[in-house]
């Protein structure tokens, strides 16, 4: 980490009305400029926000205007829904969480991509399916695909199903030591909903092993919890896996899994929920102050694989009974700067106008949290950003900590009451963007706009060499229109904070 990375998101103590991370921005900006100079990077233009204004930009390989980007940035389209893959399977629908790993050849990267397919059991529409493979649920419709990409040309060298037999694979995270991908089911459906097995689990997709026509066996890691999973992030010092829960309409928890063996998650371990020390059921959803440091402890989930079909308490209910903290719709999760960063899609005091949830909570425009693991205690929780309104940030979902110490947030505008048009996307009512948090200024800025349709961005991740930002456009989760797409974005990253 550079000094810029280490100073990026803490050390600012007060909230401002404009939604910047906290106070002392001028001093912090000067310090950051000095750090960039020390690192051999150009200092930021003090008058430029992010990378400058956006403009509608055609894809290099198709000519379609699908994104708006800053000047100097370009993109190609990869893995569009319906494209035949190397294993003969058509690229599935619903492109969601994703990570990038070193490829098998020089100047390549390997992407492992989730598909959040939400069709009925066994439906053939956009299904992730390889006949004869070792599938957890024979009727499963979702899973993952793997793409080997040439970083210079953007060409897909090969792509194939790497896991199937699961459902609603939303997000996930890298395994310890980057050995592969942990893919998560965002559901607790099971036999009562027509599936042959219980769902709501995490599955391993090894980096090495799956090949075209030979996906990885899909076996659930039941000790890591059965709940509506979103994303995970591993602390490389301890091997602890931090997990977010995307519950809609009721409180959600932030979890960690302490494995017996970080290299063998199937060997079991202990699942815990975050609790703010000295406060029972502390409500993180509203009334928070950016920069405040909250001491953390952890409560054990006694039954991580509850029999929900027969009325067992959910993991969330177990954690809240022991005083666990309440969040709203926890989504993206990523390790960076010796911390775990994660989103609350609908947290915050500025409200989006939607109807209250089951417990009366009224949704906000979103929060970004930082959990700093403790070496001698349970750690510290810090709210690093809370959106003051839809123009700044509307419903953050997946996130990634960038090579230069910033954060990129994928919007998923799920609000129904507050229309969200954009001048670069005429005709669209709910427009989704990539919003970045600038560690130099402590402010959010637009980096990209989806001008093609109203589906969310997802799966943002940088290639291992930092030259390419990969990101998905979800498309439809139950039909072929609009299609899912993966973008590979190149440009003058050194000109700004990402």
Tab-separated table of C-alpha atoms in Angstrom:
chain	number	residue	atom	x	y	z
A	1	UNK	CA	0.000	0.000	0.000
A	2	UNK	CA	1.127	3.566	-0.707
A	3	UNK	CA	0.710	6.298	1.867
A	4	UNK	CA	-2.233	7.543	-0.202
A	5	UNK	CA	-3.954	4.191	0.171
A	6	UNK	CA	-3.463	4.188	3.928
A	7	UNK	CA	-4.834	7.714	4.334
A	8	UNK	CA	-7.686	7.272	1.901
A	9	UNK	CA	-10.791	6.852	4.018
A	10	UNK	CA	-10.003	7.471	7.688
A	11	UNK	CA	-8.758	10.441	9.641
A	12	UNK	CA	-11.720	12.624	8.637
A	13	UNK	CA	-14.033	13.183	11.550
A	14	UNK	CA	-17.015	15.381	10.641
A	15	UNK	CA	-19.895	15.175	8.205
A	16	UNK	CA	-20.689	17.983	5.755
A	17	UNK	CA	-24.003	18.807	4.156
A	18	UNK	CA	-22.594	18.209	0.686
A	19	UNK	CA	-21.923	14.546	1.349
A	20	UNK	CA	-18.113	14.561	1.249
A	21	UNK	CA	-16.432	11.939	3.355
A	22	UNK	CA	-15.606	14.305	6.198
A	23	UNK	CA	-13.823	17.487	7.259
A	24	UNK	CA	-10.311	18.755	6.684
A	25	UNK	CA	-10.535	18.067	2.951
A	26	UNK	CA	-8.134	20.824	1.884
A	27	UNK	CA	-5.356	19.560	4.155
A	28	UNK	CA	-6.058	15.941	3.188
A	29	UNK	CA	-5.985	16.863	-0.511
A	30	UNK	CA	-2.582	18.527	-0.196
A	31	UNK	CA	-1.284	15.464	1.642
A	32	UNK	CA	-2.690	13.182	-1.044
A	33	UNK	CA	-1.112	15.267	-3.823
A	34	UNK	CA	2.263	14.913	-2.123
A	35	UNK	CA	1.727	11.164	-1.848
A	36	UNK	CA	0.893	10.896	-5.539
A	37	UNK	CA	4.063	12.815	-6.395
A	38	UNK	CA	6.103	10.479	-4.182
A	39	UNK	CA	4.571	7.531	-6.043
A	40	UNK	CA	5.545	8.987	-9.433
A	41	UNK	CA	1.975	9.863	-10.413
A	42	UNK	CA	0.792	13.286	-11.589
A	43	UNK	CA	-0.960	15.448	-9.027
A	44	UNK	CA	-4.688	15.869	-9.564
A	45	UNK	CA	-6.040	18.963	-11.240
A	46	UNK	CA	-7.593	20.831	-8.288
A	47	UNK	CA	-10.484	21.955	-10.520
A	48	UNK	CA	-11.245	18.553	-12.075
A	49	UNK	CA	-13.758	16.215	-10.486
A	50	UNK	CA	-12.840	12.595	-11.140
A	51	UNK	CA	-11.811	12.190	-14.795
A	52	UNK	CA	-13.887	15.064	-16.148
A	53	UNK	CA	-17.238	15.208	-17.962
A	54	UNK	CA	-18.773	12.089	-19.488
A	55	UNK	CA	-19.857	11.593	-23.097
A	56	UNK	CA	-21.743	8.833	-24.905
A	57	UNK	CA	-19.107	6.465	-26.267
A	58	UNK	CA	-19.508	3.656	-28.834
A	59	UNK	CA	-18.009	0.227	-28.095
A	60	UNK	CA	-14.796	-0.376	-30.041
A	61	UNK	CA	-15.876	-3.806	-31.264
A	62	UNK	CA	-19.600	-3.341	-31.937
A	63	UNK	CA	-20.126	0.390	-32.520
A	64	UNK	CA	-23.109	0.438	-30.112
A	65	UNK	CA	-23.447	3.393	-27.755
A	66	UNK	CA	-23.947	1.527	-24.486
A	67	UNK	CA	-21.912	3.579	-22.006
A	68	UNK	CA	-21.045	7.187	-21.313
A	69	UNK	CA	-17.416	7.587	-20.161
A	70	UNK	CA	-14.857	10.368	-19.612
A	71	UNK	CA	-12.730	11.509	-22.557
A	72	UNK	CA	-9.840	9.160	-23.317
A	73	UNK	CA	-11.617	6.009	-22.087
A	74	UNK	CA	-12.814	3.233	-24.386
A	75	UNK	CA	-14.441	-0.184	-23.994
A	76	UNK	CA	-15.251	-3.446	-25.716
A	77	UNK	CA	-18.233	-5.739	-25.124
A	78	UNK	CA	-17.563	-9.310	-23.971
A	79	UNK	CA	-19.781	-12.292	-23.238
A	80	UNK	CA	-23.144	-10.954	-24.353
A	81	UNK	CA	-26.120	-13.140	-23.415
A	82	UNK	CA	-26.702	-15.757	-26.119
A	83	UNK	CA	-23.118	-15.742	-27.453
A	84	UNK	CA	-21.936	-19.358	-28.008
A	85	UNK	CA	-19.139	-20.281	-25.594
A	86	UNK	CA	-16.183	-22.652	-25.991
A	87	UNK	CA	-18.150	-25.504	-24.370
A	88	UNK	CA	-21.060	-25.112	-26.798
A	89	UNK	CA	-23.337	-23.531	-24.171
A	90	UNK	CA	-24.981	-20.192	-24.965
A	91	UNK	CA	-23.809	-17.399	-22.628
A	92	UNK	CA	-26.440	-17.313	-19.842
A	93	UNK	CA	-28.505	-14.349	-18.697
A	94	UNK	CA	-28.103	-12.136	-15.615
A	95	UNK	CA	-24.406	-11.169	-15.412
A	96	UNK	CA	-23.672	-10.263	-11.791
A	97	UNK	CA	-20.734	-10.410	-9.316
A	98	UNK	CA	-17.273	-11.097	-10.726
A	99	UNK	CA	-13.535	-11.108	-10.009
A	100	UNK	CA	-10.403	-10.995	-12.185
A	101	UNK	CA	-7.408	-13.309	-11.734
A	102	UNK	CA	-4.101	-13.726	-13.597
A	103	UNK	CA	-4.634	-15.571	-16.866
A	104	UNK	CA	-2.848	-18.667	-18.108
A	105	UNK	CA	-0.855	-16.645	-20.643
A	106	UNK	CA	0.998	-13.347	-20.579
A	107	UNK	CA	-1.194	-10.233	-20.978
A	108	UNK	CA	-4.348	-12.173	-20.150
A	109	UNK	CA	-6.823	-12.225	-17.276
A	110	UNK	CA	-9.272	-14.873	-16.155
A	111	UNK	CA	-12.732	-13.669	-15.106
A	112	UNK	CA	-15.110	-15.746	-13.006
A	113	UNK	CA	-18.614	-14.321	-13.416
A	114	UNK	CA	-21.860	-15.011	-11.540
A	115	UNK	CA	-25.231	-15.402	-13.213
A	116	UNK	CA	-28.179	-14.396	-11.017
A	117	UNK	CA	-30.730	-16.412	-12.962
A	118	UNK	CA	-34.178	-16.189	-11.339
A	119	UNK	CA	-36.278	-18.409	-13.617
A	120	UNK	CA	-38.390	-21.323	-12.390
A	121	UNK	CA	-36.855	-24.714	-11.460
A	122	UNK	CA	-35.355	-26.381	-14.528
A	123	UNK	CA	-36.321	-23.551	-16.903
A	124	UNK	CA	-34.169	-23.538	-20.061
A	125	UNK	CA	-34.315	-19.741	-20.490
A	126	UNK	CA	-30.769	-18.425	-20.151
A	127	UNK	CA	-29.856	-21.346	-17.902
A	128	UNK	CA	-26.329	-22.164	-16.683
A	129	UNK	CA	-26.227	-25.877	-17.476
A	130	UNK	CA	-23.808	-28.587	-18.576
A	131	UNK	CA	-25.432	-31.985	-19.044
A	132	UNK	CA	-23.777	-34.803	-17.070
A	133	UNK	CA	-21.824	-32.509	-14.717
A	134	UNK	CA	-21.806	-32.871	-10.929
A	135	UNK	CA	-24.617	-30.508	-9.954
A	136	UNK	CA	-25.911	-29.800	-6.445
A	137	UNK	CA	-29.506	-29.350	-7.650
A	138	UNK	CA	-30.554	-31.028	-10.899
A	139	UNK	CA	-33.118	-28.252	-11.412
A	140	UNK	CA	-30.654	-25.425	-10.680
A	141	UNK	CA	-30.693	-22.630	-13.257
A	142	UNK	CA	-27.773	-20.425	-12.165
A	143	UNK	CA	-24.029	-20.677	-11.577
A	144	UNK	CA	-20.809	-19.171	-12.940
A	145	UNK	CA	-18.939	-18.808	-16.221
A	146	UNK	CA	-15.202	-18.303	-16.713
A	147	UNK	CA	-13.667	-16.099	-19.418
A	148	UNK	CA	-10.034	-15.914	-20.507
A	149	UNK	CA	-9.459	-12.407	-21.940
A	150	UNK	CA	-6.571	-10.816	-23.845
A	151	UNK	CA	-5.951	-7.545	-21.990
A	152	UNK	CA	-4.522	-5.748	-25.026
A	153	UNK	CA	-7.144	-6.553	-27.636
A	154	UNK	CA	-10.141	-7.378	-25.448
A	155	UNK	CA	-10.582	-10.656	-27.307
A	156	UNK	CA	-12.183	-13.545	-25.429
A	157	UNK	CA	-9.833	-16.495	-25.894
A	158	UNK	CA	-12.203	-19.029	-24.342
A	159	UNK	CA	-15.260	-19.017	-22.076
A	160	UNK	CA	-17.250	-21.777	-20.452
A	161	UNK	CA	-19.548	-22.816	-17.600
A	162	UNK	CA	-17.404	-23.274	-14.465
A	163	UNK	CA	-20.176	-24.149	-11.942
A	164	UNK	CA	-23.854	-25.070	-12.265
A	165	UNK	CA	-26.651	-26.604	-10.194
A	166	UNK	CA	-27.176	-23.522	-8.004
A	167	UNK	CA	-29.729	-20.682	-8.061
A	168	UNK	CA	-29.673	-16.873	-7.846
A	169	UNK	CA	-25.865	-16.530	-7.839
A	170	UNK	CA	-25.642	-12.844	-7.041
A	171	UNK	CA	-22.172	-11.836	-5.858
A	172	UNK	CA	-19.283	-13.423	-3.963
A	173	UNK	CA	-15.579	-12.784	-3.500
A	174	UNK	CA	-12.061	-14.071	-3.986
A	175	UNK	CA	-10.912	-17.088	-2.013
A	176	UNK	CA	-7.862	-16.756	0.252
A	177	UNK	CA	-4.611	-16.515	-1.721
A	178	UNK	CA	-6.689	-15.850	-4.875
A	179	UNK	CA	-7.196	-19.594	-5.356
A	180	UNK	CA	-10.599	-19.042	-6.897
A	181	UNK	CA	-14.040	-17.534	-6.418
A	182	UNK	CA	-16.666	-17.955	-3.699
A	183	UNK	CA	-20.083	-17.668	-5.338
A	184	UNK	CA	-23.127	-16.856	-3.196
A	185	UNK	CA	-26.828	-17.653	-3.526
A	186	UNK	CA	-29.052	-14.674	-2.749
A	187	UNK	CA	-32.033	-16.734	-1.618
A	188	UNK	CA	-33.182	-19.251	0.980
A	189	UNK	CA	-35.543	-21.097	-1.372
A	190	UNK	CA	-35.780	-24.872	-1.250
A	191	UNK	CA	-38.137	-27.829	-1.770
A	192	UNK	CA	-41.122	-25.714	-0.744
A	193	UNK	CA	-40.497	-23.597	-3.848
A	194	UNK	CA	-40.024	-26.534	-6.227
A	195	UNK	CA	-36.247	-27.092	-6.012
A	196	UNK	CA	-34.803	-30.512	-5.238
A	197	UNK	CA	-32.417	-29.193	-2.547
A	198	UNK	CA	-32.185	-26.411	0.047
A	199	UNK	CA	-30.496	-23.213	-1.126
A	200	UNK	CA	-28.947	-20.108	0.406
A	201	UNK	CA	-25.299	-21.194	0.482
A	202	UNK	CA	-21.763	-20.347	-0.641
A	203	UNK	CA	-19.962	-22.541	-3.201
A	204	UNK	CA	-16.319	-22.739	-4.291
A	205	UNK	CA	-15.211	-22.219	-7.902
A	206	UNK	CA	-11.480	-23.097	-8.034
A	207	UNK	CA	-9.321	-21.068	-10.377
A	208	UNK	CA	-7.652	-24.246	-11.612
A	209	UNK	CA	-9.713	-27.301	-12.497
A	210	UNK	CA	-12.860	-26.237	-14.364
A	211	UNK	CA	-12.461	-26.553	-18.134
A	212	UNK	CA	-14.865	-26.330	-21.085
A	213	UNK	CA	-17.434	-29.097	-20.598
A	214	UNK	CA	-16.149	-29.896	-17.109
A	215	UNK	CA	-17.509	-27.486	-14.453
A	216	UNK	CA	-16.450	-27.681	-10.820
A	217	UNK	CA	-18.621	-29.921	-8.609
A	218	UNK	CA	-21.165	-27.735	-6.800
A	219	UNK	CA	-21.091	-28.553	-3.091
A	220	UNK	CA	-22.483	-26.075	-0.528
A	221	UNK	CA	-20.350	-24.782	2.342
A	222	UNK	CA	-23.135	-25.126	4.895
A	223	UNK	CA	-21.117	-23.967	7.920
A	224	UNK	CA	-20.770	-20.534	6.285
A	225	UNK	CA	-24.468	-19.923	6.748
A	226	UNK	CA	-27.800	-20.364	5.028
A	227	UNK	CA	-29.205	-16.912	4.342
A	228	UNK	CA	-29.752	-14.445	1.501
A	229	UNK	CA	-26.079	-14.032	0.658
A	230	UNK	CA	-24.649	-11.184	-1.367
A	231	UNK	CA	-20.850	-10.829	-1.258
A	232	UNK	CA	-17.801	-11.954	0.712
A	233	UNK	CA	-14.283	-10.651	1.370
A	234	UNK	CA	-11.386	-12.539	2.956
A	235	UNK	CA	-8.931	-10.966	5.391
A	236	UNK	CA	-5.597	-12.369	4.120
A	237	UNK	CA	-3.978	-12.098	7.578
A	238	UNK	CA	-6.447	-14.421	9.299
A	239	UNK	CA	-8.354	-16.161	6.526
A	240	UNK	CA	-11.635	-14.959	8.071
A	241	UNK	CA	-14.400	-14.634	5.468
A	242	UNK	CA	-16.671	-11.582	5.878
A	243	UNK	CA	-20.184	-11.978	4.453
A	244	UNK	CA	-22.966	-9.533	3.593
A	245	UNK	CA	-26.685	-10.301	3.705
A	246	UNK	CA	-29.171	-8.741	1.302
A	247	UNK	CA	-32.506	-8.851	3.074
A	248	UNK	CA	-35.261	-6.646	1.674
A	249	UNK	CA	-37.893	-5.165	3.979
A	250	UNK	CA	-36.290	-6.280	7.250
A	251	UNK	CA	-32.940	-5.910	9.043
A	252	UNK	CA	-29.851	-7.657	7.655
A	253	UNK	CA	-26.620	-8.708	9.371
A	254	UNK	CA	-22.898	-8.443	8.654
A	255	UNK	CA	-21.185	-11.789	9.312
A	256	UNK	CA	-17.764	-13.334	9.527
A	257	UNK	CA	-16.779	-16.988	9.215
A	258	UNK	CA	-13.732	-18.188	11.178
A	259	UNK	CA	-12.636	-21.347	9.359
A	260	UNK	CA	-10.789	-24.188	11.032
A	261	UNK	CA	-8.519	-24.210	7.994
A	262	UNK	CA	-8.528	-21.145	5.681
A	263	UNK	CA	-7.423	-23.387	2.793
A	264	UNK	CA	-10.260	-25.857	3.395
A	265	UNK	CA	-13.522	-24.041	4.059
A	266	UNK	CA	-15.425	-27.330	3.831
A	267	UNK	CA	-13.697	-28.387	7.079
A	268	UNK	CA	-16.063	-26.073	8.950
A	269	UNK	CA	-15.661	-23.222	11.379
A	270	UNK	CA	-17.659	-20.672	13.358
A	271	UNK	CA	-20.195	-18.216	11.897
A	272	UNK	CA	-20.659	-14.914	13.769
A	273	UNK	CA	-22.653	-11.689	13.403
A	274	UNK	CA	-21.276	-8.201	14.058
A	275	UNK	CA	-22.470	-6.458	17.223
A	276	UNK	CA	-21.606	-2.913	18.243
A	277	UNK	CA	-19.972	-3.192	21.636
A	278	UNK	CA	-22.158	-2.077	24.523
A	279	UNK	CA	-25.250	-1.552	22.333
A	280	UNK	CA	-27.921	-4.189	21.809
A	281	UNK	CA	-29.289	-4.257	18.218
A	282	UNK	CA	-27.488	-1.038	17.320
A	283	UNK	CA	-29.279	0.438	14.280
A	284	UNK	CA	-26.684	1.295	11.621
A	285	UNK	CA	-29.363	2.154	9.065
A	286	UNK	CA	-29.881	5.789	10.063
A	287	UNK	CA	-28.820	8.447	12.533
A	288	UNK	CA	-25.123	7.761	11.934
A	289	UNK	CA	-22.174	10.166	11.806
A	290	UNK	CA	-19.561	9.707	9.123
A	291	UNK	CA	-16.110	9.129	10.582
A	292	UNK	CA	-17.318	7.982	14.009
A	293	UNK	CA	-15.503	4.862	15.223
A	294	UNK	CA	-17.750	2.138	16.638
A	295	UNK	CA	-16.091	-0.658	18.658
A	296	UNK	CA	-17.187	-4.122	17.513
A	297	UNK	CA	-17.658	-7.563	19.035
A	298	UNK	CA	-19.044	-10.744	17.481
A	299	UNK	CA	-21.898	-13.070	18.509
A	300	UNK	CA	-22.027	-16.733	17.491
A	301	UNK	CA	-24.714	-18.109	15.175
A	302	UNK	CA	-25.441	-21.443	16.852
A	303	UNK	CA	-27.288	-23.002	13.899
A	304	UNK	CA	-25.677	-21.739	10.651
A	305	UNK	CA	-27.696	-24.165	8.489
A	306	UNK	CA	-31.239	-23.719	9.832
A	307	UNK	CA	-34.093	-25.962	8.744
A	308	UNK	CA	-36.219	-23.078	7.501
A	309	UNK	CA	-38.738	-25.464	5.949
A	310	UNK	CA	-39.734	-26.519	9.471
A	311	UNK	CA	-39.732	-23.148	11.207
A	312	UNK	CA	-36.167	-22.878	12.552
A	313	UNK	CA	-34.874	-19.412	13.388
A	314	UNK	CA	-33.024	-17.753	10.523
A	315	UNK	CA	-29.364	-16.803	10.918
A	316	UNK	CA	-30.488	-13.174	11.126
A	317	UNK	CA	-32.982	-13.881	13.890
A	318	UNK	CA	-30.376	-15.828	15.853
A	319	UNK	CA	-27.883	-12.968	15.604
A	320	UNK	CA	-30.403	-10.275	16.511
A	321	UNK	CA	-31.529	-12.296	19.558
A	322	UNK	CA	-27.929	-11.945	20.818
A	323	UNK	CA	-27.835	-8.196	20.165
A	324	UNK	CA	-26.391	-8.121	16.619
A	325	UNK	CA	-26.356	-4.821	14.719
A	326	UNK	CA	-29.018	-3.956	12.147
A	327	UNK	CA	-28.184	-2.959	8.584
A	328	UNK	CA	-30.326	-2.530	5.485
A	329	UNK	CA	-29.645	-4.556	2.309
A	330	UNK	CA	-25.937	-5.236	2.619
A	331	UNK	CA	-24.431	-5.890	-0.793
A	332	UNK	CA	-20.916	-5.310	-2.177
A	333	UNK	CA	-17.923	-6.342	-0.061
A	334	UNK	CA	-14.179	-6.031	-0.860
A	335	UNK	CA	-10.862	-6.184	0.989
A	336	UNK	CA	-8.516	-3.206	0.720
A	337	UNK	CA	-6.268	-0.990	2.844
A	338	UNK	CA	-6.189	-3.649	5.607
A	339	UNK	CA	-9.985	-3.368	5.916
A	340	UNK	CA	-13.281	-4.743	4.643
A	341	UNK	CA	-15.414	-2.201	2.750
A	342	UNK	CA	-19.116	-2.961	2.244
A	343	UNK	CA	-22.313	-1.257	1.079
A	344	UNK	CA	-25.737	-0.790	2.559
A	345	UNK	CA	-27.827	-0.265	-0.572
A	346	UNK	CA	-30.710	1.523	1.159
A	347	UNK	CA	-29.184	2.839	4.376
A	348	UNK	CA	-29.067	6.509	5.313
A	349	UNK	CA	-31.028	9.490	6.551
A	350	UNK	CA	-31.919	10.931	3.118
A	351	UNK	CA	-34.952	8.864	2.100
A	352	UNK	CA	-35.828	7.618	-1.407
A	353	UNK	CA	-39.600	7.784	-0.958
A	354	UNK	CA	-40.343	4.056	-0.998
A	355	UNK	CA	-42.832	2.551	1.456
A	356	UNK	CA	-41.475	1.433	4.858
A	357	UNK	CA	-40.348	-2.164	5.411
A	358	UNK	CA	-41.933	-4.674	7.751
A	359	UNK	CA	-40.312	-3.106	10.830
A	360	UNK	CA	-41.095	0.487	9.787
A	361	UNK	CA	-37.658	1.416	8.440
A	362	UNK	CA	-37.821	3.834	5.475
A	363	UNK	CA	-35.097	3.287	2.882
A	364	UNK	CA	-32.309	5.751	2.175
A	365	UNK	CA	-29.989	6.294	-0.797
A	366	UNK	CA	-27.091	4.219	0.487
A	367	UNK	CA	-24.069	3.953	2.776
A	368	UNK	CA	-20.484	2.733	2.477
A	369	UNK	CA	-18.999	1.136	5.606
A	370	UNK	CA	-15.477	0.159	6.574
A	371	UNK	CA	-14.739	-2.635	9.033
A	372	UNK	CA	-11.184	-2.535	10.417
A	373	UNK	CA	-10.281	-5.937	11.922
A	374	UNK	CA	-8.803	-5.756	15.404
A	375	UNK	CA	-5.600	-7.487	16.371
A	376	UNK	CA	-6.541	-7.716	20.054
A	377	UNK	CA	-10.278	-6.991	19.984
A	378	UNK	CA	-13.317	-7.352	17.726
A	379	UNK	CA	-12.339	-4.445	15.505
A	380	UNK	CA	-13.839	-1.087	14.547
A	381	UNK	CA	-16.725	-0.054	12.290
A	382	UNK	CA	-16.674	3.304	10.466
A	383	UNK	CA	-19.248	4.903	8.161
A	384	UNK	CA	-17.073	6.398	5.407
A	385	UNK	CA	-19.824	7.723	3.142
A	386	UNK	CA	-23.586	8.266	3.252
A	387	UNK	CA	-25.458	9.577	0.236
A	388	UNK	CA	-27.383	12.841	0.699
A	389	UNK	CA	-29.499	12.186	-2.410
A	390	UNK	CA	-29.907	10.354	-5.708
A	391	UNK	CA	-27.683	12.699	-7.721
A	392	UNK	CA	-24.671	11.881	-5.571
A	393	UNK	CA	-25.303	8.124	-5.189
A	394	UNK	CA	-28.450	6.028	-5.595
A	395	UNK	CA	-28.530	2.450	-4.281
A	396	UNK	CA	-24.917	1.173	-4.316
A	397	UNK	CA	-24.600	-2.571	-4.939
A	398	UNK	CA	-21.309	-4.300	-5.836
A	399	UNK	CA	-18.102	-2.411	-5.060
A	400	UNK	CA	-14.381	-2.741	-5.692
A	401	UNK	CA	-11.362	-1.205	-3.959
A	402	UNK	CA	-9.194	0.112	-6.809
A	403	UNK	CA	-5.434	-0.295	-7.429
A	404	UNK	CA	-4.880	3.399	-6.668
A	405	UNK	CA	-6.845	3.528	-3.419
A	406	UNK	CA	-10.326	4.601	-4.513
A	407	UNK	CA	-13.660	2.774	-4.503
A	408	UNK	CA	-15.970	2.089	-7.447
A	409	UNK	CA	-19.659	1.539	-6.628
A	410	UNK	CA	-22.149	-0.162	-8.960
A	411	UNK	CA	-25.581	1.436	-8.744
A	412	UNK	CA	-28.741	-0.665	-8.633
A	413	UNK	CA	-31.532	1.888	-8.523
A	414	UNK	CA	-34.206	-0.250	-6.918
A	415	UNK	CA	-36.390	2.655	-5.781
A	416	UNK	CA	-39.881	2.816	-7.248
A	417	UNK	CA	-40.972	6.251	-6.010
A	418	UNK	CA	-38.049	8.442	-7.058
A	419	UNK	CA	-37.443	8.617	-10.819
A	420	UNK	CA	-33.776	8.884	-11.729
A	421	UNK	CA	-33.329	10.266	-15.274
A	422	UNK	CA	-30.007	11.380	-16.737
A	423	UNK	CA	-29.270	13.849	-19.565
A	424	UNK	CA	-26.939	11.337	-21.256
A	425	UNK	CA	-29.645	8.640	-21.299
A	426	UNK	CA	-32.814	10.269	-22.668
A	427	UNK	CA	-35.913	8.104	-22.428
A	428	UNK	CA	-34.711	6.059	-19.463
A	429	UNK	CA	-36.473	6.671	-16.136
A	430	UNK	CA	-34.150	4.824	-13.746
A	431	UNK	CA	-30.556	5.238	-14.867
A	432	UNK	CA	-27.667	3.345	-13.258
A	433	UNK	CA	-24.098	4.594	-12.999
A	434	UNK	CA	-20.642	3.695	-11.774
A	435	UNK	CA	-19.950	6.116	-8.942
A	436	UNK	CA	-16.430	6.445	-7.581
A	437	UNK	CA	-15.255	7.751	-4.219
A	438	UNK	CA	-12.191	9.941	-4.691
A	439	UNK	CA	-9.650	9.501	-1.862
A	440	UNK	CA	-7.963	12.786	-2.815
A	441	UNK	CA	-11.050	14.961	-2.459
A	442	UNK	CA	-13.327	12.815	-0.341
A	443	UNK	CA	-16.136	13.227	-2.863
A	444	UNK	CA	-18.182	10.945	-5.133
A	445	UNK	CA	-18.133	11.397	-8.902
A	446	UNK	CA	-19.673	9.777	-11.969
A	447	UNK	CA	-17.337	7.517	-13.901
A	448	UNK	CA	-19.802	5.726	-16.213
A	449	UNK	CA	-23.492	5.780	-17.148
A	450	UNK	CA	-25.487	2.876	-18.606
A	451	UNK	CA	-27.213	4.560	-21.561
A	452	UNK	CA	-28.511	1.293	-23.078
A	453	UNK	CA	-31.220	0.239	-20.590
A	454	UNK	CA	-32.254	0.470	-16.935
A	455	UNK	CA	-30.447	-2.672	-15.690
A	456	UNK	CA	-27.894	-2.369	-12.933
A	457	UNK	CA	-24.122	-2.390	-13.083
A	458	UNK	CA	-22.460	-5.310	-11.268
A	459	UNK	CA	-19.193	-7.162	-10.804
A	460	UNK	CA	-16.740	-4.270	-11.134
A	461	UNK	CA	-13.143	-5.491	-10.813
A	462	UNK	CA	-9.706	-4.517	-12.105
A	463	UNK	CA	-7.357	-6.787	-14.014
A	464	UNK	CA	-4.385	-7.886	-11.875
A	465	UNK	CA	-2.119	-5.351	-13.631
A	466	UNK	CA	-4.618	-2.511	-13.041
A	467	UNK	CA	-4.931	-1.670	-16.757
A	468	UNK	CA	-8.546	-2.752	-17.349
A	469	UNK	CA	-11.759	-2.256	-15.391
A	470	UNK	CA	-14.179	-5.088	-16.059
A	471	UNK	CA	-17.834	-4.538	-15.188
A	472	UNK	CA	-21.134	-6.250	-15.973
A	473	UNK	CA	-24.463	-4.957	-17.108
A	474	UNK	CA	-26.936	-7.341	-15.460
A	475	UNK	CA	-29.649	-7.409	-18.093
A	476	UNK	CA	-32.791	-9.366	-17.217
A	477	UNK	CA	-32.700	-12.089	-14.538
A	478	UNK	CA	-35.593	-14.085	-16.022
A	479	UNK	CA	-35.564	-13.476	-19.797
A	480	UNK	CA	-33.219	-12.760	-22.701
A	481	UNK	CA	-34.110	-9.064	-23.024
A	482	UNK	CA	-32.295	-6.908	-22.193
A	483	UNK	CA	-29.180	-9.066	-22.489
A	484	UNK	CA	-26.377	-9.260	-19.958
A	485	UNK	CA	-23.027	-7.875	-21.090
A	486	UNK	CA	-19.488	-7.641	-19.749
A	487	UNK	CA	-17.445	-4.526	-20.511
A	488	UNK	CA	-13.660	-4.138	-20.542
A	489	UNK	CA	-12.802	-0.450	-20.010
A	490	UNK	CA	-9.351	0.985	-20.731
A	491	UNK	CA	-8.052	4.517	-20.372
A	492	UNK	CA	-5.728	6.988	-18.652
A	493	UNK	CA	-6.227	5.737	-15.102
A	494	UNK	CA	-3.115	7.602	-13.932
A	495	UNK	CA	-4.914	10.888	-14.709
A	496	UNK	CA	-7.229	10.421	-11.725
A	497	UNK	CA	-7.867	8.542	-8.488
A	498	UNK	CA	-8.903	5.073	-9.685
